[in-house]
């Protein structure tokens, strides 16, 4: 870790601690009931009293998120390549995809339970479905953003279609693909939770939903806290991979934990 | 490296009309270029210089007439073509050396075998030790040097350059003129060099082809009879001034240059 990112971590940690202290003080000063808003100390106590149990559920959510995300990347990139390579597919699939993107995917989540049951599959499918649009749309954008000069150069070199695609278009689209992946990883997490809300016996979404049933607010917050950490870690992982994969890319400093 | 023979170019009554907008960019342009000759195409912007170059490169097709490169009529990009654009068109994700090797990869050559030659080219333009840098780590002049080396690396029969130094500052431009001359003297490729700088056109060329404004056609062809290698100082010689004066008179005749009364 270099000095700058170390500094970033320090500032974030400080901010969180100060925020927690204000919360703690505010709750006790105004006498807020724990069932409405528990103090951070109670949330942490709840979390650490059953840490393995929480981590088990977090693990399930993590696996579903990563699975849905990986599927979204593979299928999303493949779709994007097909769309850019074929005028016909662009006019058909792409139009449909852009249209479907405006459908609130959450609304069709129950369908997946009907189709796939209550195991991990429907959650994975929902995570995939919510994440894939960002990948397709950003990758198409990237594949089409190759400067005209560079395309001319490729043509002048008598490059075959696959040369043009894999040596020119695809690498040129990578920054855009990574931008899409940063959005998609957060969306996949949302999808996983939505899937667990709809029907599940596992995962942080299930923890939240079941705690709601017993008005166990501290437990809800503990799960939300874990979700926030999960989201940040996943986002940071993508940023890491991007730095490693695109050492040439100048605009890599846009790290922001927006997950 | 086996020396590939330079190709001649024959441009026969080429007309280019951009149909959709009805713009005649080239009007009956005919020009013969000998193998190994350095020809500058000089003219005001919008007169069809790039269009002519693109037609020679097979990136555009003439509406009428034909172009023959190395004895073969152009219908697609000719084999063994080197091309340099105004904006260097480097691939940002490839290091300098990998940018140079792109033409080899595209043509299915043995990039490992060409590596030493690529490095030698870089050395000739003062970029030794920059092989592993990314384009974003280079200045504009260095990037354009890389683009030129890339055009030369696969030993082309023909080098097309479209205002390659147009975006550079004056000093860098002079320096690159010298380096381009050095490369050309070492390889003697046929070069078609588009520019709108009178000085640059004369300094580099065996012949300067002066274009009239749109629709582009050839206004005059000037043979430059200056011994090589030329030094920058040649630009202050009387002979040089004579050529430049002739070109300026041509431009005045086209109404492109007007003196105050
Ligand atoms: N693809 C195109 N479609 C329509 N018009 C074009 C196209 N390319 C060039 N032109 C027009 O043809 C003329 C010559 O352009 P160009 O060859 O780029 O000029 P130059 O390189 O001398 O500045 C210009 O008027 C330009 O607007
Ligand atoms: Mg031009």
Short mmCIF file of C-alpha atoms and ligand atoms in Angstrom, two decimals:
data_model
loop_
_atom_site.label_atom_id
_atom_site.label_comp_id
_atom_site.label_asym_id
_atom_site.label_seq_id
_atom_site.Cartn_x
_atom_site.Cartn_y
_atom_site.Cartn_z
CA UNK A 1 0.00 0.00 0.00
CA UNK A 2 1.40 3.40 -0.85
CA UNK A 3 1.22 6.47 1.34
CA UNK A 4 -1.74 7.98 -0.45
CA UNK A 5 -4.02 4.99 -0.06
CA UNK A 6 -2.84 4.52 3.53
CA UNK A 7 -3.88 8.09 4.15
CA UNK A 8 -7.22 7.38 2.47
CA UNK A 9 -7.86 4.40 4.73
CA UNK A 10 -6.93 6.45 7.81
CA UNK A 11 -9.32 9.25 6.84
CA UNK A 12 -12.17 6.82 6.14
CA UNK A 13 -11.63 5.03 9.45
CA UNK A 14 -11.56 8.31 11.36
CA UNK A 15 -14.76 9.45 9.66
CA UNK A 16 -16.51 6.20 10.55
CA UNK A 17 -15.38 6.37 14.18
CA UNK A 18 -16.53 9.98 14.56
CA UNK A 19 -19.84 9.09 12.88
CA UNK A 20 -20.28 6.15 15.26
CA UNK A 21 -19.53 8.30 18.29
CA UNK A 22 -22.06 10.95 17.26
CA UNK A 23 -24.63 8.21 16.68
CA UNK A 24 -23.93 6.64 20.05
CA UNK A 25 -24.12 9.99 21.85
CA UNK A 26 -27.22 11.11 19.93
CA UNK A 27 -29.16 7.93 20.67
CA UNK A 28 -28.46 8.11 24.41
CA UNK A 29 -28.93 11.90 24.63
CA UNK A 30 -32.34 11.87 22.93
CA UNK A 31 -33.31 8.59 24.56
CA UNK A 32 -34.14 6.84 21.26
CA UNK A 33 -35.61 3.36 21.78
CA UNK A 34 -33.22 0.57 20.68
CA UNK A 35 -36.04 -0.96 18.65
CA UNK A 36 -36.06 2.20 16.50
CA UNK A 37 -32.36 2.88 16.36
CA UNK A 38 -29.94 0.86 18.46
CA UNK A 39 -26.62 2.44 19.43
CA UNK A 40 -23.54 1.23 17.53
CA UNK A 41 -22.26 -0.45 20.67
CA UNK A 42 -25.36 -2.66 20.76
CA UNK A 43 -25.01 -3.49 17.08
CA UNK A 44 -21.38 -4.49 17.49
CA UNK A 45 -22.22 -6.51 20.60
CA UNK A 46 -24.92 -8.34 18.63
CA UNK A 47 -22.54 -8.93 15.73
CA UNK A 48 -19.69 -10.32 17.81
CA UNK A 49 -21.91 -12.44 20.06
CA UNK A 50 -22.76 -14.61 17.05
CA UNK A 51 -19.96 -13.81 14.66
CA UNK A 52 -19.58 -17.27 13.03
CA UNK A 53 -23.32 -17.39 12.37
CA UNK A 54 -23.22 -13.96 10.72
CA UNK A 55 -20.14 -14.80 8.70
CA UNK A 56 -21.81 -17.98 7.45
CA UNK A 57 -24.69 -15.98 6.05
CA UNK A 58 -22.36 -13.30 4.67
CA UNK A 59 -20.42 -16.06 2.93
CA UNK A 60 -23.58 -17.34 1.24
CA UNK A 61 -24.45 -13.84 0.04
CA UNK A 62 -20.88 -13.33 -1.15
CA UNK A 63 -20.88 -16.54 -3.18
CA UNK A 64 -24.23 -15.73 -4.78
CA UNK A 65 -23.05 -12.20 -5.59
CA UNK A 66 -19.78 -13.37 -7.11
CA UNK A 67 -21.54 -16.12 -9.06
CA UNK A 68 -24.12 -13.73 -10.49
CA UNK A 69 -21.43 -11.18 -11.25
CA UNK A 70 -19.15 -13.68 -12.99
CA UNK A 71 -22.04 -14.92 -15.09
CA UNK A 72 -22.95 -11.32 -15.93
CA UNK A 73 -19.39 -10.56 -17.06
CA UNK A 74 -19.04 -13.66 -19.23
CA UNK A 75 -22.47 -13.47 -20.84
CA UNK A 76 -22.49 -9.66 -20.94
CA UNK A 77 -19.17 -9.44 -22.77
CA UNK A 78 -20.20 -12.19 -25.18
CA UNK A 79 -23.46 -10.38 -25.94
CA UNK A 80 -21.65 -7.08 -26.40
CA UNK A 81 -19.21 -8.62 -28.87
CA UNK A 82 -22.05 -10.18 -30.86
CA UNK A 83 -23.95 -6.90 -30.86
CA UNK A 84 -20.97 -4.93 -32.14
CA UNK A 85 -20.06 -7.52 -34.75
CA UNK A 86 -23.52 -7.84 -36.26
CA UNK A 87 -25.76 -5.04 -37.48
CA UNK A 88 -28.74 -7.36 -37.27
CA UNK A 89 -28.10 -8.29 -33.65
CA UNK A 90 -27.53 -4.66 -32.82
CA UNK A 91 -30.95 -3.78 -34.19
CA UNK A 92 -32.66 -6.71 -32.47
CA UNK A 93 -30.96 -7.91 -29.27
CA UNK A 94 -29.50 -4.57 -28.32
CA UNK A 95 -32.80 -2.77 -28.70
CA UNK A 96 -34.48 -5.41 -26.58
CA UNK A 97 -31.75 -5.23 -23.96
CA UNK A 98 -31.93 -1.48 -23.70
CA UNK A 99 -35.70 -1.75 -23.42
CA UNK A 100 -35.57 -4.51 -20.80
CA UNK A 101 -33.13 -2.48 -18.78
CA UNK A 102 -35.94 -0.10 -17.88
CA UNK A 103 -38.03 -2.93 -16.41
CA UNK A 104 -37.55 -2.96 -12.63
CA UNK A 105 -35.86 -6.35 -12.29
CA UNK A 106 -36.85 -6.55 -8.64
CA UNK A 107 -40.45 -6.89 -9.79
CA UNK A 108 -39.77 -10.14 -11.61
CA UNK A 109 -37.70 -11.71 -8.82
CA UNK A 110 -40.63 -13.84 -7.55
CA UNK A 111 -40.82 -15.42 -11.02
CA UNK A 112 -37.41 -16.93 -10.54
CA UNK A 113 -38.53 -18.62 -7.36
CA UNK A 114 -41.40 -20.18 -9.29
CA UNK A 115 -39.03 -21.30 -12.02
CA UNK A 116 -36.02 -22.36 -10.01
CA UNK A 117 -37.17 -23.13 -6.50
CA UNK A 118 -35.72 -21.80 -3.27
CA UNK A 119 -32.07 -22.82 -3.53
CA UNK A 120 -29.14 -20.65 -4.53
CA UNK A 121 -30.01 -20.72 -8.26
CA UNK A 122 -32.81 -18.12 -8.33
CA UNK A 123 -30.68 -15.71 -6.26
CA UNK A 124 -27.82 -16.18 -8.65
CA UNK A 125 -30.16 -15.60 -11.57
CA UNK A 126 -31.49 -12.37 -10.10
CA UNK A 127 -27.99 -11.10 -9.25
CA UNK A 128 -26.99 -11.93 -12.82
CA UNK A 129 -30.00 -10.26 -14.35
CA UNK A 130 -29.58 -7.04 -12.44
CA UNK A 131 -25.84 -6.85 -13.14
CA UNK A 132 -25.69 -7.92 -16.77
CA UNK A 133 -27.15 -4.76 -18.31
CA UNK A 134 -24.38 -2.55 -16.99
CA UNK A 135 -21.81 -4.93 -18.47
CA UNK A 136 -23.47 -5.16 -21.89
CA UNK A 137 -24.12 -1.46 -22.26
CA UNK A 138 -20.69 -0.31 -21.11
CA UNK A 139 -18.86 -2.94 -23.15
CA UNK A 140 -20.78 -2.06 -26.31
CA UNK A 141 -19.92 1.56 -25.67
CA UNK A 142 -16.25 0.66 -25.24
CA UNK A 143 -16.10 -1.55 -28.31
CA UNK A 144 -17.54 1.30 -30.35
CA UNK A 145 -15.28 3.98 -28.94
CA UNK A 146 -12.18 3.02 -30.91
CA UNK A 147 -10.75 6.17 -32.55
CA UNK A 148 -11.30 6.28 -36.33
CA UNK A 149 -7.54 6.60 -36.95
CA UNK A 150 -6.88 3.33 -35.18
CA UNK A 151 -9.58 1.52 -37.13
CA UNK A 152 -8.07 2.91 -40.34
CA UNK A 153 -4.66 1.71 -39.23
CA UNK A 154 -6.04 -1.77 -38.65
CA UNK A 155 -7.66 -1.78 -42.07
CA UNK A 156 -4.49 -0.50 -43.72
CA UNK A 157 -2.68 -3.42 -42.10
CA UNK A 158 -5.27 -5.70 -43.68
CA UNK A 159 -6.33 -6.94 -40.27
CA UNK A 160 -8.81 -9.79 -40.22
CA UNK A 161 -12.06 -9.41 -38.36
CA UNK A 162 -10.81 -11.34 -35.37
CA UNK A 163 -7.54 -9.35 -35.32
CA UNK A 164 -9.54 -6.13 -35.31
CA UNK A 165 -11.76 -7.43 -32.54
CA UNK A 166 -9.23 -8.99 -30.19
CA UNK A 167 -6.18 -6.81 -30.78
CA UNK A 168 -7.90 -3.48 -31.22
CA UNK A 169 -11.54 -3.23 -30.22
CA UNK A 170 -11.48 -5.41 -27.13
CA UNK A 171 -8.43 -3.96 -25.40
CA UNK A 172 -9.73 -0.51 -26.26
CA UNK A 173 -13.00 -1.40 -24.53
CA UNK A 174 -11.38 -2.65 -21.31
CA UNK A 175 -11.55 0.64 -19.37
CA UNK A 176 -15.21 0.86 -20.25
CA UNK A 177 -15.75 -2.78 -19.27
CA UNK A 178 -14.18 -2.11 -15.89
CA UNK A 179 -16.41 0.92 -15.41
CA UNK A 180 -19.34 -1.39 -16.10
CA UNK A 181 -17.97 -4.00 -13.68
CA UNK A 182 -17.73 -1.45 -10.87
CA UNK A 183 -21.41 -0.73 -11.28
CA UNK A 184 -22.28 -4.38 -11.85
CA UNK A 185 -20.61 -5.70 -8.70
CA UNK A 186 -22.74 -3.42 -6.53
CA UNK A 187 -25.83 -4.34 -8.52
CA UNK A 188 -25.07 -8.05 -8.17
CA UNK A 189 -25.01 -7.60 -4.41
CA UNK A 190 -28.36 -5.86 -4.56
CA UNK A 191 -29.66 -8.73 -6.70
CA UNK A 192 -28.43 -11.33 -4.23
CA UNK A 193 -30.20 -9.57 -1.36
CA UNK A 194 -33.40 -9.19 -3.36
CA UNK A 195 -33.27 -12.91 -4.13
CA UNK A 196 -32.84 -13.69 -0.45
CA UNK A 197 -35.69 -11.37 0.46
CA UNK A 198 -38.05 -13.18 -1.85
CA UNK A 199 -37.40 -16.60 -0.40
CA UNK A 200 -34.48 -17.97 1.50
CA UNK A 201 -33.20 -19.67 4.60
CA UNK A 202 -29.70 -18.32 4.14
CA UNK A 203 -27.79 -15.16 3.43
CA UNK A 204 -27.75 -11.65 4.87
CA UNK A 205 -31.02 -10.86 3.11
CA UNK A 206 -32.63 -13.70 5.02
CA UNK A 207 -31.07 -12.47 8.28
CA UNK A 208 -32.56 -9.02 7.74
CA UNK A 209 -35.99 -10.33 6.79
CA UNK A 210 -36.24 -12.79 9.71
CA UNK A 211 -34.95 -10.18 12.20
CA UNK A 212 -37.63 -7.82 10.96
CA UNK A 213 -40.21 -10.45 11.88
CA UNK A 214 -39.06 -10.36 15.52
CA UNK A 215 -38.39 -6.60 15.64
CA UNK A 216 -34.73 -7.36 16.31
CA UNK A 217 -33.41 -4.03 15.05
CA UNK A 218 -29.87 -4.60 16.28
CA UNK A 219 -29.70 -7.77 14.20
CA UNK A 220 -30.94 -5.91 11.09
CA UNK A 221 -28.25 -3.30 11.58
CA UNK A 222 -25.57 -5.92 12.15
CA UNK A 223 -26.48 -7.52 8.82
CA UNK A 224 -26.59 -4.15 7.06
CA UNK A 225 -23.20 -3.36 8.53
CA UNK A 226 -21.79 -6.58 7.10
CA UNK A 227 -23.41 -5.81 3.75
CA UNK A 228 -21.73 -2.42 3.66
CA UNK A 229 -18.36 -4.02 4.34
CA UNK A 230 -19.01 -6.67 1.71
CA UNK A 231 -19.95 -4.03 -0.85
CA UNK A 232 -16.85 -1.98 -0.16
CA UNK A 233 -14.54 -4.99 -0.33
CA UNK A 234 -16.04 -6.16 -3.62
CA UNK A 235 -15.73 -2.73 -5.15
CA UNK A 236 -12.16 -2.36 -3.92
CA UNK A 237 -11.34 -5.77 -5.38
CA UNK A 238 -12.51 -4.66 -8.84
CA UNK A 239 -10.43 -1.50 -8.56
CA UNK A 240 -7.43 -3.62 -7.61
CA UNK A 241 -7.90 -5.95 -10.55
CA UNK A 242 -8.30 -2.98 -12.88
CA UNK A 243 -5.02 -1.47 -11.71
CA UNK A 244 -3.31 -4.76 -12.26
CA UNK A 245 -4.91 -5.47 -15.64
CA UNK A 246 -4.70 -1.96 -17.11
CA UNK A 247 -1.39 -0.54 -15.96
CA UNK A 248 -1.45 1.77 -18.96
CA UNK A 249 -4.76 3.38 -18.13
CA UNK A 250 -4.28 6.95 -16.97
CA UNK A 251 -7.61 7.54 -15.23
CA UNK A 252 -7.28 4.92 -12.53
CA UNK A 253 -7.53 7.29 -9.65
CA UNK A 254 -11.31 7.40 -9.52
CA UNK A 255 -11.44 5.13 -6.48
CA UNK A 256 -14.54 5.95 -4.53
CA UNK A 257 -16.25 3.49 -2.20
CA UNK A 258 -19.68 4.06 -3.71
CA UNK A 259 -20.73 0.45 -3.27
CA UNK B 1 15.88 -7.73 -42.84
CA UNK B 2 15.36 -8.37 -46.49
CA UNK B 3 15.04 -5.13 -48.36
CA UNK B 4 11.68 -4.90 -50.04
CA UNK B 5 11.71 -2.97 -53.28
CA UNK B 6 9.95 0.40 -53.11
CA UNK B 7 6.72 0.63 -55.08
CA UNK B 8 5.79 3.21 -57.66
CA UNK B 9 2.38 4.87 -57.60
CA UNK B 10 0.30 5.79 -60.62
CA UNK B 11 -2.71 7.98 -60.00
CA UNK B 12 -4.89 8.18 -63.10
CA UNK B 13 -7.56 10.84 -63.47
CA UNK B 14 -8.91 10.23 -60.01
CA UNK B 15 -12.19 11.86 -59.10
CA UNK B 16 -13.68 11.56 -55.63
CA UNK B 17 -17.19 12.73 -54.94
CA UNK B 18 -18.66 12.22 -51.51
CA UNK B 19 -22.06 11.20 -52.79
CA UNK B 20 -24.19 11.67 -49.73
CA UNK B 21 -23.19 15.31 -49.39
CA UNK B 22 -22.35 15.94 -53.05
CA UNK B 23 -18.86 17.30 -52.32
CA UNK B 24 -16.27 16.89 -55.05
CA UNK B 25 -13.07 16.41 -53.07
CA UNK B 26 -10.76 15.45 -55.95
CA UNK B 27 -11.15 16.49 -59.56
CA UNK B 28 -9.19 14.60 -62.21
CA UNK B 29 -5.96 14.15 -60.29
CA UNK B 30 -3.17 12.41 -62.18
CA UNK B 31 0.28 11.83 -60.79
CA UNK B 32 3.12 9.37 -61.33
CA UNK B 33 5.46 8.68 -58.45
CA UNK B 34 8.65 6.73 -59.02
CA UNK B 35 9.78 3.98 -56.66
CA UNK B 36 11.84 5.48 -53.86
CA UNK B 37 10.69 9.01 -54.56
CA UNK B 38 9.71 11.43 -51.78
CA UNK B 39 6.70 13.49 -52.83
CA UNK B 40 5.08 16.19 -50.72
CA UNK B 41 1.44 17.04 -51.26
CA UNK B 42 0.89 20.66 -50.30
CA UNK B 43 -2.36 22.55 -50.19
CA UNK B 44 -4.83 24.49 -48.09
CA UNK B 45 -6.93 22.47 -45.68
CA UNK B 46 -10.04 20.91 -47.16
CA UNK B 47 -8.52 20.61 -50.63
CA UNK B 48 -8.61 16.82 -50.67
CA UNK B 49 -5.08 15.86 -49.58
CA UNK B 50 -6.23 13.34 -47.03
CA UNK B 51 -8.82 12.00 -49.45
CA UNK B 52 -6.11 11.33 -52.04
CA UNK B 53 -3.93 9.61 -49.46
CA UNK B 54 -6.82 7.48 -48.26
CA UNK B 55 -7.55 6.45 -51.84
CA UNK B 56 -3.93 5.39 -52.31
CA UNK B 57 -4.15 3.47 -49.02
CA UNK B 58 -7.29 1.69 -50.20
CA UNK B 59 -9.27 3.14 -47.29
CA UNK B 60 -11.48 5.08 -49.71
CA UNK B 61 -12.37 4.27 -53.32
CA UNK B 62 -12.17 6.85 -56.10
CA UNK B 63 -15.48 7.66 -57.78
CA UNK B 64 -13.69 7.64 -61.13
CA UNK B 65 -10.19 6.82 -62.34
CA UNK B 66 -7.80 4.40 -60.75
CA UNK B 67 -4.71 4.12 -58.63
CA UNK B 68 -1.98 1.57 -59.21
CA UNK B 69 0.54 0.76 -56.49
CA UNK B 70 3.53 -1.40 -57.38
CA UNK B 71 1.80 -2.50 -60.57
CA UNK B 72 -1.39 -3.60 -58.78
CA UNK B 73 -4.64 -1.62 -59.06
CA UNK B 74 -5.80 -0.57 -55.62
CA UNK B 75 -9.15 -1.96 -54.54
CA UNK B 76 -8.30 -2.71 -50.91
CA UNK B 77 -5.36 -1.62 -48.76
CA UNK B 78 -2.19 -2.69 -50.65
CA UNK B 79 0.17 -5.15 -49.07
CA UNK B 80 3.27 -3.76 -47.38
CA UNK B 81 1.91 -0.34 -46.72
CA UNK B 82 3.16 1.94 -43.96
CA UNK B 83 0.87 4.71 -42.79
CA UNK B 84 1.18 7.60 -40.33
CA UNK B 85 -1.67 9.86 -39.30
CA UNK B 86 -1.68 13.34 -37.85
CA UNK B 87 -2.72 11.95 -34.48
CA UNK B 88 -0.27 9.17 -33.86
CA UNK B 89 -2.90 6.40 -33.55
CA UNK B 90 -0.80 4.54 -31.00
CA UNK B 91 -2.52 1.81 -29.00
CA UNK B 92 -2.52 3.11 -25.44
CA UNK B 93 -2.57 -0.38 -23.95
CA UNK B 94 0.59 -1.50 -25.69
CA UNK B 95 4.13 -0.57 -24.77
CA UNK B 96 6.26 1.25 -27.33
CA UNK B 97 7.89 -1.94 -28.58
CA UNK B 98 4.54 -3.76 -28.78
CA UNK B 99 3.09 -0.88 -30.75
CA UNK B 100 5.95 -1.25 -33.18
CA UNK B 101 5.32 -4.94 -33.52
CA UNK B 102 1.61 -4.57 -34.30
CA UNK B 103 2.06 -4.64 -38.10
CA UNK B 104 4.11 -7.81 -37.78
CA UNK B 105 1.41 -9.48 -35.70
CA UNK B 106 -1.33 -8.36 -38.05
CA UNK B 107 0.53 -9.81 -40.99
CA UNK B 108 1.29 -13.04 -39.21
CA UNK B 109 5.04 -12.39 -39.06
CA UNK B 110 7.55 -13.50 -36.46
CA UNK B 111 7.58 -10.61 -34.00
CA UNK B 112 10.42 -12.04 -32.00
CA UNK B 113 12.68 -12.07 -35.02
CA UNK B 114 11.79 -8.47 -35.83
CA UNK B 115 12.47 -7.18 -32.32
CA UNK B 116 16.13 -6.25 -32.93
CA UNK B 117 15.15 -4.36 -36.05
CA UNK B 118 12.39 -2.54 -34.14
CA UNK B 119 14.89 -1.55 -31.48
CA UNK B 120 17.31 -0.33 -34.13
CA UNK B 121 14.60 1.89 -35.59
CA UNK B 122 13.85 3.34 -32.15
CA UNK B 123 17.55 4.02 -31.69
CA UNK B 124 17.60 5.97 -34.97
CA UNK B 125 15.02 8.40 -33.60
CA UNK B 126 16.57 8.67 -30.15
CA UNK B 127 14.09 6.44 -28.34
CA UNK B 128 16.52 3.84 -27.11
CA UNK B 129 15.49 2.70 -23.63
CA UNK B 130 11.85 3.68 -24.11
CA UNK B 131 10.79 0.26 -25.40
CA UNK B 132 8.72 -0.63 -22.37
CA UNK B 133 7.03 2.72 -21.79
CA UNK B 134 3.37 3.24 -22.48
CA UNK B 135 2.33 5.92 -24.99
CA UNK B 136 0.76 7.99 -22.20
CA UNK B 137 4.24 8.35 -20.73
CA UNK B 138 5.64 9.96 -23.88
CA UNK B 139 5.58 13.51 -25.28
CA UNK B 140 3.76 14.28 -28.52
CA UNK B 141 6.99 14.27 -30.50
CA UNK B 142 8.10 10.95 -29.05
CA UNK B 143 4.71 9.42 -29.79
CA UNK B 144 4.88 10.50 -33.40
CA UNK B 145 8.40 9.06 -33.67
CA UNK B 146 7.00 5.74 -32.47
CA UNK B 147 4.21 5.96 -35.06
CA UNK B 148 6.77 6.51 -37.81
CA UNK B 149 8.90 3.60 -36.64
CA UNK B 150 5.78 1.44 -36.58
CA UNK B 151 5.04 2.38 -40.19
CA UNK B 152 8.59 1.39 -41.17
CA UNK B 153 9.10 -1.73 -39.09
CA UNK B 154 7.67 -4.20 -41.57
CA UNK B 155 9.82 -2.85 -44.39
CA UNK B 156 6.96 -1.32 -46.43
CA UNK B 157 7.06 -0.66 -50.16
CA UNK B 158 5.33 2.61 -49.61
CA UNK B 159 4.98 5.10 -46.77
CA UNK B 160 1.92 7.36 -46.56
CA UNK B 161 2.02 10.25 -44.10
CA UNK B 162 -0.91 12.57 -43.47
CA UNK B 163 0.29 15.77 -41.80
CA UNK B 164 2.30 13.70 -39.34
CA UNK B 165 3.91 16.73 -37.72
CA UNK B 166 0.89 19.03 -37.85
CA UNK B 167 0.18 18.79 -34.14
CA UNK B 168 3.75 19.35 -32.96
CA UNK B 169 5.52 22.51 -31.86
CA UNK B 170 7.90 24.14 -34.34
CA UNK B 171 11.14 22.91 -32.75
CA UNK B 172 10.00 19.30 -32.50
CA UNK B 173 8.75 19.53 -36.04
CA UNK B 174 12.16 20.63 -37.33
CA UNK B 175 13.81 17.83 -35.40
CA UNK B 176 11.43 15.27 -36.82
CA UNK B 177 12.01 16.60 -40.33
CA UNK B 178 15.69 15.82 -39.87
CA UNK B 179 14.95 12.37 -38.46
CA UNK B 180 12.50 11.53 -41.20
CA UNK B 181 15.10 12.49 -43.79
CA UNK B 182 17.61 10.25 -42.03
CA UNK B 183 15.19 7.32 -42.04
CA UNK B 184 14.30 7.91 -45.65
CA UNK B 185 17.94 8.10 -46.74
CA UNK B 186 18.57 4.81 -44.95
CA UNK B 187 15.59 3.02 -46.51
CA UNK B 188 14.60 4.90 -49.68
CA UNK B 189 10.95 4.04 -49.43
CA UNK B 190 8.45 5.71 -51.69
CA UNK B 191 6.91 8.42 -49.53
CA UNK B 192 3.72 10.38 -50.05
CA UNK B 193 3.83 13.14 -47.47
CA UNK B 194 0.85 15.42 -46.92
CA UNK B 195 1.46 18.78 -45.28
CA UNK B 196 0.26 22.35 -45.32
CA UNK B 197 3.65 23.75 -44.42
CA UNK B 198 5.48 25.15 -47.45
CA UNK B 199 8.87 24.90 -45.72
CA UNK B 200 8.39 21.32 -44.63
CA UNK B 201 7.13 20.28 -48.05
CA UNK B 202 10.21 21.64 -49.82
CA UNK B 203 12.72 20.54 -47.19
CA UNK B 204 11.73 16.89 -47.39
CA UNK B 205 10.67 16.30 -50.95
CA UNK B 206 12.05 15.45 -54.34
CA UNK B 207 8.88 16.96 -55.74
CA UNK B 208 6.24 19.20 -54.22
CA UNK B 209 2.76 18.71 -55.64
CA UNK B 210 0.72 21.84 -55.03
CA UNK B 211 -3.05 21.41 -54.76
CA UNK B 212 -5.65 24.03 -55.54
CA UNK B 213 -8.59 24.55 -53.18
CA UNK B 214 -11.70 22.40 -53.49
CA UNK B 215 -12.38 20.66 -55.72
CA UNK B 216 -8.79 19.50 -55.27
CA UNK B 217 -6.67 19.29 -58.35
CA UNK B 218 -2.98 19.67 -59.04
CA UNK B 219 -2.01 23.31 -59.57
CA UNK B 220 1.70 22.74 -60.11
CA UNK B 221 4.52 20.30 -59.48
CA UNK B 222 7.85 21.68 -58.31
CA UNK B 223 11.07 19.69 -58.56
CA UNK B 224 13.28 20.36 -55.59
CA UNK B 225 16.88 20.22 -56.62
CA UNK B 226 18.70 20.45 -53.31
CA UNK B 227 21.50 18.01 -52.47
CA UNK B 228 20.97 15.52 -49.65
CA UNK B 229 21.34 15.11 -46.80
CA UNK B 230 19.82 18.55 -46.36
CA UNK B 231 20.56 20.64 -43.30
CA UNK B 232 17.93 22.88 -41.73
CA UNK B 233 20.06 25.84 -42.82
CA UNK B 234 19.24 25.03 -46.44
CA UNK B 235 15.91 26.71 -45.73
CA UNK B 236 17.62 30.11 -45.80
CA UNK B 237 19.37 29.46 -49.11
CA UNK B 238 18.47 31.38 -52.22
CA UNK B 239 17.36 28.26 -54.09
CA UNK B 240 15.01 27.32 -51.26
CA UNK B 241 13.55 30.82 -51.18
CA UNK B 242 13.01 30.54 -54.91
CA UNK B 243 10.86 27.42 -54.49
CA UNK B 244 8.95 28.88 -51.57
CA UNK B 245 8.36 32.07 -53.53
CA UNK B 246 6.97 30.14 -56.45
CA UNK B 247 4.56 28.29 -54.21
CA UNK B 248 3.49 31.44 -52.46
CA UNK B 249 2.79 33.07 -55.82
CA UNK B 250 0.63 30.06 -56.70
CA UNK B 251 -1.34 30.42 -53.48
CA UNK B 252 -1.73 34.16 -54.08
CA UNK B 253 -3.09 33.32 -57.53
CA UNK B 254 -5.69 31.06 -55.88
CA UNK B 255 -6.70 33.90 -53.59
CA UNK B 256 -5.39 32.06 -50.53
CA UNK B 257 -2.80 34.67 -49.64
CA UNK B 258 -3.60 38.35 -49.82
CA UNK B 259 -1.18 41.16 -48.99
CA UNK B 260 -2.42 44.45 -47.55
CA UNK B 261 -2.25 47.21 -50.15
N1 LIG C 1 -16.11 10.98 -45.46
C1 LIG C 1 -16.42 12.18 -45.98
N2 LIG C 1 -17.71 12.47 -46.26
C2 LIG C 1 -18.03 13.66 -46.80
N3 LIG C 1 -17.17 14.61 -47.10
C3 LIG C 1 -15.86 14.40 -46.86
C4 LIG C 1 -15.42 13.16 -46.28
N4 LIG C 1 -14.08 13.22 -46.12
C5 LIG C 1 -13.71 14.43 -46.60
N5 LIG C 1 -14.76 15.14 -47.03
C6 LIG C 1 -14.72 16.47 -47.62
O1 LIG C 1 -13.83 16.44 -48.70
C7 LIG C 1 -13.04 17.61 -48.73
C8 LIG C 1 -11.58 17.23 -48.68
O2 LIG C 1 -11.28 16.71 -47.41
P1 LIG C 1 -9.81 16.25 -47.00
O3 LIG C 1 -9.31 15.30 -48.00
O4 LIG C 1 -9.88 15.79 -45.60
O5 LIG C 1 -8.99 17.62 -47.08
P2 LIG C 1 -7.54 17.95 -46.55
O6 LIG C 1 -6.91 16.71 -46.04
O7 LIG C 1 -6.81 18.52 -47.71
O8 LIG C 1 -7.68 18.98 -45.48
C9 LIG C 1 -13.47 18.46 -47.55
O9 LIG C 1 -14.35 19.45 -48.02
C10 LIG C 1 -14.18 17.49 -46.65
O10 LIG C 1 -15.21 18.15 -45.98
MG1 LIG C 2 -6.32 16.28 -44.05
#
